XYZ file of C-alpha atoms in Angstrom:
625
model
C 10.408 9.636 3.671
C 11.931 7.045 2.072
C 15.640 7.212 0.758
C 16.893 8.366 -2.712
C 17.589 4.975 -4.037
C 14.380 3.747 -2.799
C 12.266 6.633 -4.545
C 14.150 5.423 -7.243
C 13.098 2.177 -6.931
C 9.580 3.125 -6.294
C 9.369 4.613 -9.259
C 10.674 1.609 -10.903
C 8.568 -0.598 -9.761
C 5.153 1.148 -9.208
C 5.926 3.396 -12.775
C 6.209 7.334 -13.378
C 2.407 7.271 -13.715
C 1.765 6.158 -10.355
C 3.781 8.355 -8.824
C 2.881 11.566 -10.476
C -0.571 10.560 -9.894
C 0.148 10.574 -5.796
C 2.032 13.743 -5.653
C -0.716 15.436 -7.596
C -3.599 13.549 -5.516
C -1.852 14.770 -2.248
C -1.337 18.329 -3.355
C -5.202 18.655 -4.665
C -5.933 17.284 -1.211
C -4.081 19.588 1.094
C -5.511 22.586 -1.466
C -9.273 21.770 -0.456
C -9.636 21.410 -4.616
C -11.444 17.644 -3.423
C -14.473 19.598 -1.390
C -15.258 21.642 -4.629
C -14.922 18.471 -7.044
C -17.076 16.337 -3.954
C -19.689 19.250 -3.037
C -21.629 18.044 0.195
C -25.355 18.620 0.959
C -26.726 18.535 -2.355
C -30.513 18.835 -2.964
C -33.081 16.057 -3.483
C -33.739 15.895 -7.322
C -36.515 13.849 -8.790
C -35.360 11.504 -12.227
C -37.822 8.849 -12.130
C -41.107 8.110 -10.386
C -41.349 5.148 -8.060
C -44.277 4.099 -10.243
C -42.698 4.407 -13.322
C -39.713 2.778 -12.055
C -41.697 -0.276 -10.944
C -43.397 -0.173 -14.620
C -40.482 0.257 -17.375
C -37.259 -1.019 -15.715
C -36.940 -5.061 -14.855
C -34.152 -6.838 -13.033
C -32.657 -10.253 -13.391
C -32.637 -11.059 -9.885
C -35.050 -13.103 -7.496
C -38.270 -11.125 -6.311
C -40.897 -11.897 -3.268
C -43.129 -14.346 -5.036
C -40.625 -16.299 -7.067
C -41.445 -20.173 -6.632
C -39.758 -21.375 -3.228
C -36.747 -23.417 -2.910
C -36.313 -26.401 -0.377
C -34.636 -24.406 2.286
C -30.585 -24.919 2.707
C -29.879 -26.961 5.845
C -28.718 -23.914 7.554
C -31.217 -20.892 7.192
C -30.305 -17.362 8.563
C -31.826 -16.265 12.016
C -33.505 -12.531 11.289
C -34.022 -12.164 15.111
C -30.311 -11.832 15.633
C -29.930 -9.481 12.966
C -32.928 -7.579 13.978
C -30.915 -6.990 17.397
C -28.092 -5.612 15.707
C -25.691 -8.792 15.392
C -23.685 -8.534 12.149
C -21.636 -10.733 10.250
C -18.071 -8.828 10.026
C -15.479 -10.371 7.234
C -17.747 -13.366 6.607
C -16.663 -14.653 9.980
C -17.285 -13.296 13.814
C -20.733 -11.523 14.598
C -20.680 -8.404 16.199
C -23.804 -6.854 18.135
C -23.924 -3.512 17.417
C -27.459 -3.138 18.978
C -30.790 -1.443 17.349
C -29.884 2.247 16.850
C -26.252 1.708 15.586
C -25.150 5.060 14.245
C -23.022 3.829 10.982
C -20.063 6.208 12.038
C -18.533 3.978 15.358
C -15.837 1.661 14.980
C -17.061 -1.439 16.716
C -13.498 -2.256 17.334
C -12.085 0.748 19.474
C -15.086 2.845 19.982
C -13.960 5.435 17.803
C -16.799 7.683 16.491
C -16.039 9.663 12.979
C -17.848 13.226 12.317
C -20.459 13.177 10.263
C -20.114 16.294 8.757
C -16.358 16.208 7.810
C -15.822 16.251 4.256
C -14.510 12.369 2.871
C -11.153 13.609 1.936
C -10.219 14.916 5.326
C -11.083 11.589 6.924
C -8.204 9.718 8.044
C -8.135 5.713 7.357
C -5.076 5.292 9.119
C -5.158 6.078 12.367
C -4.041 3.975 15.412
C -6.373 5.332 17.747
C -9.553 5.307 15.473
C -8.687 1.996 14.698
C -9.163 0.090 11.011
C -11.568 1.848 9.749
C -12.812 -1.512 7.307
C -15.276 -2.006 10.790
C -16.966 1.256 9.877
C -17.289 -0.044 6.253
C -18.435 -3.347 6.933
C -22.070 -2.903 7.725
C -22.127 -0.011 5.361
C -21.595 -2.552 2.309
C -25.405 -3.727 3.188
C -23.958 -7.175 2.690
C -26.064 -8.692 5.567
C -29.230 -7.663 3.662
C -28.673 -11.080 1.870
C -29.362 -13.028 4.969
C -32.543 -10.979 5.482
C -33.820 -11.508 1.940
C -32.826 -15.250 2.605
C -34.813 -15.588 5.196
C -37.625 -14.002 4.223
C -37.824 -15.893 0.582
C -37.476 -19.369 2.278
C -40.138 -18.822 5.307
C -42.680 -16.539 3.254
C -42.406 -13.641 5.903
C -41.592 -9.929 4.932
C -39.307 -7.718 6.575
C -39.379 -5.093 4.035
C -40.349 -2.679 6.579
C -37.018 -3.406 8.512
C -34.947 -3.471 5.431
C -35.981 -0.265 4.292
C -35.746 1.382 7.491
C -31.642 0.317 7.686
C -31.586 2.335 4.318
C -33.130 4.970 5.859
C -31.494 5.360 9.089
C -28.126 5.223 6.901
C -29.452 7.697 4.743
C -30.086 10.150 7.534
C -26.491 9.784 9.024
C -24.404 9.758 5.669
C -24.769 12.677 3.996
C -23.467 13.235 0.200
C -19.521 13.203 0.401
C -19.466 13.818 4.188
C -17.889 11.347 6.339
C -15.855 7.585 6.522
C -18.458 5.708 4.324
C -17.843 8.113 1.800
C -13.923 7.706 2.014
C -13.768 4.370 -0.335
C -15.108 4.284 -4.089
C -15.247 0.418 -3.933
C -17.208 0.410 -0.751
C -19.600 2.790 -2.362
C -19.979 1.012 -4.777
C -20.502 -2.203 -3.375
C -23.483 -0.348 -1.408
C -25.104 0.502 -4.854
C -25.140 -2.990 -5.763
C -26.708 -4.208 -2.766
C -29.083 -1.494 -2.589
C -29.702 -2.412 -5.810
C -30.815 -5.984 -5.133
C -32.736 -5.281 -2.300
C -34.770 -2.485 -3.525
C -35.670 -4.943 -6.601
C -36.378 -7.908 -4.687
C -38.842 -5.968 -2.147
C -39.924 -3.709 -5.772
C -43.360 -4.195 -4.863
C -43.677 -3.617 -1.142
C -45.649 -1.347 0.397
C -43.058 0.178 2.234
C -40.792 1.380 -0.279
C -42.367 4.392 -0.354
C -42.001 7.390 -3.129
C -40.022 9.352 -0.534
C -37.752 7.042 0.407
C -37.168 5.785 -3.135
C -36.311 9.808 -4.548
C -33.629 9.827 -0.760
C -32.203 6.424 -2.428
C -32.097 7.669 -6.092
C -30.794 10.886 -5.120
C -27.716 9.095 -2.763
C -27.166 6.512 -5.545
C -27.186 8.958 -7.790
C -24.346 11.137 -6.350
C -22.309 8.225 -5.405
C -22.270 7.006 -8.470
C -21.096 10.663 -9.548
C -18.217 10.188 -6.727
C -17.210 7.077 -7.981
C -16.636 8.534 -11.556
C -14.942 11.690 -10.679
C -12.404 10.156 -8.235
C -12.175 6.602 -10.548
C -8.447 7.382 -11.435
C -7.560 7.013 -7.756
C -8.354 3.085 -8.160
C -7.034 3.204 -11.992
C -3.871 4.132 -11.270
C -2.883 4.449 -7.683
C -4.412 1.157 -6.239
C -5.229 -0.776 -9.176
C -6.522 -3.866 -8.019
C -10.006 -5.293 -7.090
C -10.502 -1.932 -6.390
C -10.800 -0.595 -10.012
C -12.465 -4.100 -11.292
C -15.721 -3.373 -8.555
C -15.941 0.657 -9.632
C -15.691 0.385 -13.712
C -17.991 -2.258 -13.529
C -20.430 -0.375 -11.171
C -20.391 2.276 -13.583
C -21.041 -0.006 -16.493
C -23.963 -1.617 -14.733
C -25.513 2.330 -13.596
C -26.186 2.442 -17.046
C -27.992 -0.574 -17.412
C -30.099 -0.222 -13.868
C -30.637 3.711 -13.607
C -30.704 4.377 -17.218
C -33.104 7.478 -16.449
C -29.935 9.265 -14.304
C -28.739 12.139 -16.706
C -25.020 10.620 -17.058
C -26.448 7.035 -17.289
C -25.028 6.779 -20.917
C -21.253 8.152 -19.896
C -20.902 5.894 -17.387
C -22.259 2.675 -19.193
C -19.708 3.206 -21.839
C -16.853 4.856 -19.993
C -17.374 1.895 -17.821
C -17.356 -1.062 -19.605
C -14.453 0.584 -21.728
C -12.426 0.833 -18.212
C -13.737 -2.673 -17.168
C -12.445 -4.625 -20.437
C -9.240 -2.284 -19.827
C -8.854 -3.743 -16.133
C -9.558 -7.059 -16.691
C -7.125 -7.990 -19.599
C -4.143 -5.982 -16.959
C -5.164 -7.879 -13.940
C -5.836 -11.301 -14.914
C -3.256 -12.358 -16.893
C -3.331 -14.513 -19.759
C -3.033 -18.075 -17.474
C -5.954 -16.583 -15.759
C -3.940 -15.765 -12.113
C -4.533 -12.520 -10.721
C -2.289 -9.327 -10.139
C -2.750 -9.263 -6.364
C -1.813 -12.723 -5.712
C -4.607 -13.487 -3.132
C -6.916 -16.277 -3.221
C -9.710 -14.022 -1.665
C -9.288 -11.137 -3.772
C -8.957 -13.278 -7.257
C -12.715 -14.891 -5.521
C -13.810 -11.112 -5.622
C -13.020 -10.980 -8.988
C -15.001 -14.106 -9.904
C -18.210 -12.680 -8.125
C -17.745 -9.344 -10.057
C -17.611 -11.600 -13.204
C -20.903 -13.034 -12.821
C -22.574 -9.888 -11.947
C -21.001 -8.280 -15.260
C -22.243 -11.526 -17.364
C -25.689 -11.781 -16.161
C -26.174 -8.555 -16.528
C -24.945 -8.014 -19.660
C -26.524 -11.240 -21.168
C -30.076 -9.768 -19.232
C -29.865 -6.711 -21.332
C -28.616 -8.036 -24.456
C -25.410 -7.053 -24.709
C -21.641 -9.087 -24.651
C -18.462 -7.892 -23.489
C -15.337 -8.523 -25.827
C -14.360 -12.692 -26.146
C -11.484 -12.289 -24.182
C -13.050 -11.110 -20.969
C -14.837 -14.286 -21.009
C -11.867 -16.177 -21.608
C -10.113 -14.682 -18.885
C -12.680 -15.349 -16.567
C -12.783 -19.194 -17.633
C -8.971 -19.153 -16.810
C -9.800 -17.940 -13.706
C -11.748 -20.415 -12.839
C -9.441 -23.222 -14.339
C -6.895 -21.698 -11.618
C -9.071 -21.456 -8.471
C -10.552 -24.968 -9.498
C -6.692 -26.663 -9.844
C -5.926 -24.930 -6.656
C -9.001 -26.100 -4.286
C -8.970 -28.966 -1.724
C -12.023 -30.934 -3.375
C -12.889 -32.249 -0.222
C -14.267 -28.998 1.541
C -14.073 -26.880 -1.171
C -11.312 -24.406 0.522
C -8.134 -22.937 -0.982
C -4.943 -21.919 0.666
C -5.132 -19.052 2.692
C -2.545 -17.648 0.534
C -2.622 -14.022 -0.244
C -4.206 -10.545 1.496
C -7.509 -11.781 2.712
C -9.827 -9.449 4.248
C -12.492 -11.658 4.524
C -14.473 -9.726 1.521
C -17.081 -11.898 -0.027
C -19.694 -9.139 -0.945
C -22.897 -11.090 -2.101
C -22.966 -13.968 -0.111
C -26.091 -16.118 -1.271
C -25.543 -19.148 0.695
C -24.568 -20.817 4.239
C -21.156 -22.289 3.522
C -18.650 -21.390 5.309
C -16.513 -18.014 3.734
C -13.556 -20.321 3.070
C -15.200 -22.526 0.876
C -15.154 -21.227 -2.841
C -17.524 -23.746 -4.456
C -20.563 -21.515 -4.194
C -19.292 -18.371 -5.919
C -17.025 -21.036 -8.729
C -20.162 -22.572 -9.512
C -22.059 -20.044 -10.614
C -19.135 -18.489 -13.169
C -18.793 -21.958 -14.423
C -22.851 -22.012 -14.919
C -22.581 -18.770 -16.740
C -19.867 -20.164 -19.297
C -20.740 -23.896 -19.573
C -24.740 -24.205 -18.788
C -23.225 -26.910 -16.314
C -22.604 -27.048 -12.410
C -19.069 -27.612 -11.544
C -20.095 -29.820 -8.373
C -22.222 -32.190 -7.045
C -25.455 -31.211 -5.251
C -25.362 -29.431 -1.920
C -25.755 -25.978 -0.235
C -23.234 -24.191 -2.318
C -25.785 -24.451 -5.285
C -27.838 -21.692 -4.267
C -25.873 -19.039 -5.239
C -26.887 -20.435 -8.761
C -30.635 -19.427 -8.046
C -30.308 -16.168 -6.734
C -27.901 -15.394 -9.855
C -30.780 -17.171 -11.974
C -27.797 -18.520 -13.667
C -27.744 -19.904 -17.036
C -25.448 -20.218 -19.923
C -24.479 -16.822 -21.508
C -25.710 -16.597 -25.157
C -23.060 -16.979 -27.675
C -20.817 -18.433 -24.814
C -19.408 -22.120 -24.614
C -16.663 -23.457 -22.456
C -16.010 -27.092 -21.750
C -16.867 -28.371 -18.215
C -14.192 -28.341 -15.834
C -13.042 -31.550 -13.658
C -10.616 -32.558 -11.357
C -7.460 -34.271 -12.469
C -4.267 -35.377 -11.078
C -0.700 -34.225 -11.797
C 0.949 -31.126 -12.176
C -1.103 -27.580 -12.971
C 1.571 -24.979 -14.035
C 0.438 -21.320 -14.144
C 3.883 -19.463 -15.000
C 2.558 -15.750 -15.247
C 1.426 -15.786 -11.932
C 4.018 -18.305 -10.745
C 2.164 -21.174 -9.667
C 2.578 -24.771 -9.250
C 0.547 -27.487 -7.979
C 0.351 -31.180 -7.730
C -2.934 -33.150 -7.150
C -3.331 -36.548 -6.283
C -6.127 -38.767 -4.970
C -5.500 -37.711 -1.166
C -3.106 -34.803 -1.445
C -2.818 -31.121 -3.039
C 0.655 -29.679 -3.097
C 0.598 -25.853 -3.526
C 3.585 -23.897 -4.159
C 4.332 -20.302 -5.304
C 7.269 -19.345 -7.252
C 6.687 -16.274 -9.214
C 7.794 -13.136 -10.964
C 6.567 -9.839 -10.046
C 5.440 -6.940 -12.515
C 2.775 -5.869 -10.084
C 3.350 -5.336 -6.395
C 3.303 -7.915 -3.923
C 1.504 -7.645 -0.915
C 3.117 -10.296 1.225
C 6.713 -11.552 1.501
C 6.138 -15.126 0.329
C 7.816 -16.375 -2.572
C 8.688 -19.691 -2.415
C 5.533 -20.606 -0.276
C 4.412 -24.457 0.479
C 1.405 -25.225 1.167
C -0.008 -28.992 1.833
C -3.213 -30.468 1.761
C -4.281 -34.262 3.009
C -7.515 -35.527 3.038
C -9.271 -32.301 3.443
C -7.013 -31.497 5.954
C -4.616 -28.109 5.415
C -1.824 -29.840 7.382
C 0.706 -27.281 6.116
C -0.615 -24.000 6.110
C -0.235 -20.016 5.505
C -0.983 -17.164 8.208
C -3.191 -15.325 7.045
C -3.237 -11.722 7.002
C -5.327 -10.406 10.097
C -5.409 -6.913 9.930
C -4.553 -4.318 7.484
C -4.457 -1.343 10.509
C -2.616 -2.770 13.860
C 0.638 -2.020 15.512
C 3.954 -2.673 13.612
C 5.153 -5.670 15.054
C 1.544 -7.749 13.982
C 1.686 -6.711 10.513
C 5.194 -7.341 10.047
C 4.554 -11.061 10.964
C 1.186 -11.363 9.094
C 2.767 -9.560 6.060
C 6.172 -10.816 5.997
C 8.052 -13.936 5.714
C 7.560 -15.755 9.173
C 3.981 -16.671 8.618
C 4.592 -18.488 5.691
C 6.549 -21.868 4.912
C 9.510 -20.030 3.449
C 12.814 -18.459 4.647
C 14.200 -15.810 6.051
C 17.647 -14.389 7.009
C 17.821 -13.701 10.430
C 15.023 -11.229 11.274
C 14.830 -10.002 7.433
C 12.292 -10.509 5.059
C 12.687 -11.698 1.325
C 11.586 -8.032 0.892
C 12.045 -4.563 2.341
C 8.988 -3.103 4.142
C 8.006 0.166 3.148
C 4.929 2.291 4.244
C 1.215 0.727 3.873
C 1.515 -2.103 0.991
C 4.297 -0.934 -0.291
C 7.487 -3.241 -0.154
C 10.897 -2.465 -1.846
C 13.381 -4.838 -3.794
C 11.116 -7.538 -5.097
C 11.625 -10.886 -5.077
C 11.801 -12.252 -8.760
C 11.518 -16.223 -9.800
C 14.607 -16.644 -12.054
C 13.454 -20.210 -12.664
C 10.974 -22.704 -12.003
C 9.951 -26.237 -13.096
C 8.288 -29.508 -12.800
C 8.683 -33.336 -13.447
C 7.311 -36.479 -13.276
C 9.715 -38.967 -12.480
C 9.460 -42.932 -11.816
C 9.303 -42.409 -7.866
C 8.617 -38.778 -7.216
C 7.149 -35.850 -8.448
C 9.842 -32.825 -8.609
C 9.507 -29.113 -8.367
C 12.285 -27.131 -8.793
C 12.521 -23.348 -8.447
C 14.918 -20.054 -7.859
C 14.337 -16.424 -6.664
C 16.234 -13.415 -5.718
C 15.611 -12.724 -2.472
C 17.289 -10.401 0.424
C 18.251 -7.772 -2.116
C 18.128 -5.087 0.823
C 21.034 -6.785 2.082
C 23.332 -8.173 -0.824
C 21.721 -7.925 -4.531
C 23.821 -11.428 -5.255
C 21.475 -13.396 -2.961
C 19.092 -16.128 -4.241
C 17.279 -18.694 -2.943
C 16.576 -22.204 -4.215
C 13.771 -24.636 -3.091
C 13.875 -28.572 -4.627
C 10.705 -30.162 -3.444
C 10.331 -33.629 -4.212
C 6.898 -35.563 -3.403
C 6.891 -39.355 -3.037
C 4.067 -41.259 -5.697
C 3.347 -43.688 -3.007
C 2.538 -41.873 0.204
C 2.373 -38.569 1.659
C 5.834 -38.054 1.612
C 7.841 -34.733 0.859
C 11.907 -33.704 0.935
C 12.268 -30.279 0.743
C 15.502 -28.652 0.234
C 16.304 -25.162 0.602
C 19.415 -23.419 -0.400
C 20.654 -19.679 0.241
C 23.412 -18.846 -2.218
C 25.661 -15.564 -1.469
C 24.486 -15.319 2.035
C 26.245 -13.370 4.500
C 28.407 -15.552 7.267
C 26.977 -13.274 10.306
C 23.557 -14.255 9.359
C 21.498 -17.464 10.328
C 19.309 -18.811 7.801
C 15.678 -19.017 9.529
C 13.340 -21.625 8.141
C 9.566 -21.434 9.068
C 6.951 -24.032 9.091
C 2.938 -23.790 10.235
C 1.770 -27.298 10.617
C -1.118 -29.457 12.227
C 0.387 -32.061 14.919
C 0.132 -34.634 12.614
C 2.352 -33.832 10.410
C 6.264 -35.148 11.535
C 9.218 -32.751 10.318
C 12.859 -34.078 10.547
C 15.853 -31.695 9.444
C 19.410 -32.181 8.242
C 22.357 -29.948 6.769
C 24.731 -31.781 4.207
C 27.318 -29.844 5.276
C 27.097 -30.903 8.920
C 26.756 -27.348 10.573
C 24.665 -27.301 13.788
C 20.839 -26.765 13.238
C 18.605 -25.035 16.026
C 15.065 -26.494 15.913
C 12.640 -24.566 18.291
C 8.918 -25.408 18.243
C 7.299 -21.860 19.383
C 4.300 -20.369 19.237
C 2.961 -18.801 15.768
C -0.464 -17.111 14.511
C -2.765 -17.820 12.257
C -5.691 -16.206 10.832
C -8.560 -17.698 8.727
C -10.832 -15.011 9.136
C -10.032 -11.036 8.727
C -9.935 -9.728 12.514
C -9.105 -12.812 14.132
C -5.700 -14.771 15.178
C -5.096 -17.323 17.357
C -2.078 -19.377 18.467
C -0.329 -22.329 16.371
C 2.615 -24.666 16.479
C 5.118 -22.925 14.144
C 8.518 -24.955 14.005
C 11.455 -22.884 13.324
C 14.734 -23.706 11.784
C 17.781 -21.871 11.917
C 21.479 -22.439 10.994
C 24.668 -20.547 10.508
C 25.111 -22.694 7.080
C 23.856 -22.264 3.891
C 21.417 -25.438 3.224
C 18.796 -27.150 5.301
C 17.181 -30.137 4.018
C 13.531 -31.103 5.622
C 11.613 -34.550 5.260
C 7.866 -34.178 5.487
C 5.426 -36.832 6.348
C 1.646 -36.930 7.786
C 1.568 -39.776 10.004
């Protein structure tokens, strides 16, 4: 339990509404009230026949028999999927086998109880492992690989796809087991089933019995999402809430024959718009301070705008404005050679709707679809990243018109989110200096990322896993995995339980300038307030205009004498670093083994340069060889 002081701070940071809801939620769970609110083992009820559905309800996606495109450079192989080899977190493939039970964690071997009510399932348990390993296949995102393979080869694996869905239905009864634990996972499963069943809508393997079982499961999963929506809107309030509210709205469009569809549609649209206006700041940055989670929102914008336009509906104009500004921000942060962005912020490998063979770190496929919907034009030259546009059948949304984006040089500033980005011909300098009105997830303020000729030469360590041992969690969530400064072993903020931090860092000032020989950034934050509330960290960055050369001045004001100032750099070998202290204090330089995780669940050793001094200032010169 946190101390009284931390409890007061938690209320101030998260709000009384959050705290009272969490307390009430736990009380309801302890009393077993969720078991009445979310009943198990409901009898199958018919809402519409398969034939009536086929004749009456349309979907905007690609279907079997549509005119084929030229195949991409790297076509998915069905054979591996058939053998049960599934991509996890958009990277590693894990062979689950042909008869996977949908309940076993392949990372630990732990098998969840299929009959346990979802409210009793523990999602944080070291013995069980990271529950995301169980959820991953149950999202059914891998189905797009089968659909793409079938489309380009003109082969029909509908029987296999529907058998996958049937085995899931047999293994996961309503409101039971781990796959009903998270409403976002439920929402994603519904959307992915929706695309798949519409692609194979005329298949002989889509039987009346299976269709009725699917509609039964979709209906009760939607009821679950609706009944539990306040957990995401109050306790979580991030991309989960956006996913779930949008799914409720889309349910009203795709499944209007459900008895509660009109209510879900009305409430879902209202809540979705509210979440966008709260979570996507006016400058287009996102409250999770994460590049990948922001891309999740981009994909949800694509589903929202395409679906509403297809059914003759439209959102409030400010929703499109926030979407366009999101594009501006992410495009400004993008390496134009690779399409990658800094591995900044929490990153769990989420790429829910993968419609191309591009690497997960390449953001071009998703940004391009949204750009087409808002402008009518592609954002990039021709390449595999254009395939997503085809699967969304993306054209400009009616009554919406925004200017085409282009890469430009110089500073781009996003003060609401606290991002300062300098683009030049061969380099990209990415700096975070932000205020936190919403919950930070990593202790990474004043992080510096540098890209040169398509290489991330000074990089962020990433996330690895959300449920692992405490030492590894501290490294990846804390300051040490970023290009930033610690005091001794103290992070910028004090870690609480799960995703909670105390003593949030706050930007005091941030400004950029364009001088004769240098580009200049100057930022200052409150940090280490759990040590002393008067401590601040000031970072000045000068980028030479004529060469890949940076000077970084870090200064800690009101630093306790007994604590060393420790500076971390995570870099490729081609980068050259030198250090000095204007006050002539001794500096210790260590070449250590750090860690980085470019994809969720994977980590590797990397070079980490650690600089420490008893003084309060370090000047670092960074030059690329």
